[in-house]
Amino acid sequence: MTQDARLPLAAMLIDGRLEQAQSGETFVSTNPANGEPIARIPFGDDRDARLAVDAAAAAFPAWSKLSAAARAKHLHRLADALERRRNEIALVVTSEEGKPLHEAQGELQLSIDSLRWYAEEARRAYGAWIPDPVPGRRLLTQRQPVGVCGAIIPWNVPCAMIFRKAAPALAAGCTMVLKPAEATSYVALKVAEVFAEAEIPAGVINVVTGKASAIGNVFLTDHRVRKISFTGSTDVGRLLLRGAADQIKRTSMELGGNAPVILFEDCDLDASIRAVASLKFLNAGQACIGANRIYVQSSIYEEVSRRLADHARQMKVGDGSQAGVVMGPLVDMKAVEKVEELVADAVGKGAVLRAGGSRMQGEAYERGCFYAPTVMTGVPRTARLHDEEIFGPVAALYTFETEDEVVDLANNVDYGLSAYIFTENMDRAIRVGEQLESGMVGINETRLGAAEAPFGGVKMSGIGREGGREGLDEYLETKLLAIRVKD
Ligand code: ADP
């Protein structure tokens, strides 16, 4: 591990204290736009994870017994603290993950919204008085927090993802140990400082960075961890689901996507092309809801291809902290190589490059992980990127003739996170929207996220929802109280 003593030394949050790893080791986090080191990060392992679970388990009785209204006060105070540091943390998101500053600001806003919305929503976690068929008895249900939760998050939404999990968990009365992705650990440790500043009671939320499998293993094997909430690849999700089976732990899984985007010939062409471009190149294509398969009806295929390629060529790509930049680097060189592989495979099978198709050229890009916004037409359905998540700025365009045909094509993959339809015919939009095997469908709209709305997938895209009322249910158990009454 390379070390640079002049870099800021970040700290984990365990039991209310900012801590280094038990091993004393650190690793260096870097900026994907220029390869510069940013900070030293504690390289925690199972020992640190165990201390964090000890703290979360010790904090649970008092935190879960607080009234929802009292917990709401803590969460609003946390939201206030995050608001005060939003610009600083947005900059860290950009420098560590690469996304343009305006996208990072959006993440901060969603984080604050999630805290405030769940602070209030948990106050409405009602039970029920159930009409009882048996005389002399009453049936009552009560919502109770699940217990200690382990959360594992990916690098592509490094700030908002923390709060998509922590806000409903804490609001419900759970306590949490959170493990961020290696690549974006500095963001999480900046957020850990905010937890400490807001004086969230010790142990209620803990942040442990370092060795993923060792920390994950503590979540899987420690009986006190009652739930695992994971966002990341389907492969790791599958591994965690298998591991969670031993102790029958509750799980929420937000896994990969392979979103179909369907442009019918009766769409509003200008608005649809703008929307598809912004969806495709959002976070340099590194979004689980990103456009993976773009199906265009044959009569408008050539025009859409040409205009999307023009758009891609005109995009300002660069360091996301610079004004006017609309697309930043990929997260690391491994990601660039994966995109190169997928493009080479598609071109080898007959796809035609209409824009991009290579790393960005020029001095400004030399030290960063930049891949050019790319548009490909005539992509055969045998290309790997038809069935795999691209996770890069590559728009692959396919053609179709009829509505029935495209519904079959769209559904003919193992994933089902998001899907998008562009048409001015509302009958068609509703008809097709209802048939798509997908947790979320955008109709002439590509922005799906809101604190108020349930986000999640079907099929191999996952289990459970984040956001909305459903997002709170993930952290609550329903307890039945059967009470004998002398009538
Ligand atoms: P990606 O391919 O997008 O990096 P991953 O699924 O590999 O997605 O990573 C998502 C999160 O899962 C990260 O925080 C990563 O550290 C974590 N992770 C990876 N492997 C394991 C594992 N064996 N156990 C627990 N967490 C893991």
CSV table of C-alpha atoms in Angstrom, one decimal, residues 7 16 57 61-62 105 126 135-136 174 202 308 311 366 377 421 466 477:
chain,number,residue,atom,x,y,z
A,7,LEU,CA,-2.6,13.6,3.0
A,16,GLY,CA,-19.5,7.8,18.7
A,57,ALA,CA,-26.2,-3.6,19.7
A,61,PRO,CA,-32.4,-0.7,23.4
A,62,ALA,CA,-32.4,3.1,24.2
A,105,GLN,CA,-25.2,18.6,-5.4
A,126,TYR,CA,-49.1,2.7,12.6
A,135,PRO,CA,-65.1,-13.5,21.4
A,136,GLY,CA,-63.1,-12.5,24.5
A,174,CYS,CA,-32.9,0.5,14.2
A,202,ALA,CA,-23.0,6.9,20.3
A,308,LEU,CA,-27.8,11.3,-30.4
A,311,HIS,CA,-25.2,15.3,-28.9
A,366,GLU,CA,-4.0,11.7,-19.9
A,377,THR,CA,-26.0,1.6,-34.2
A,421,ILE,CA,-41.1,4.5,-22.7
A,466,GLU,CA,-35.8,2.1,-0.9
A,477,GLU,CA,-41.3,-6.0,11.8
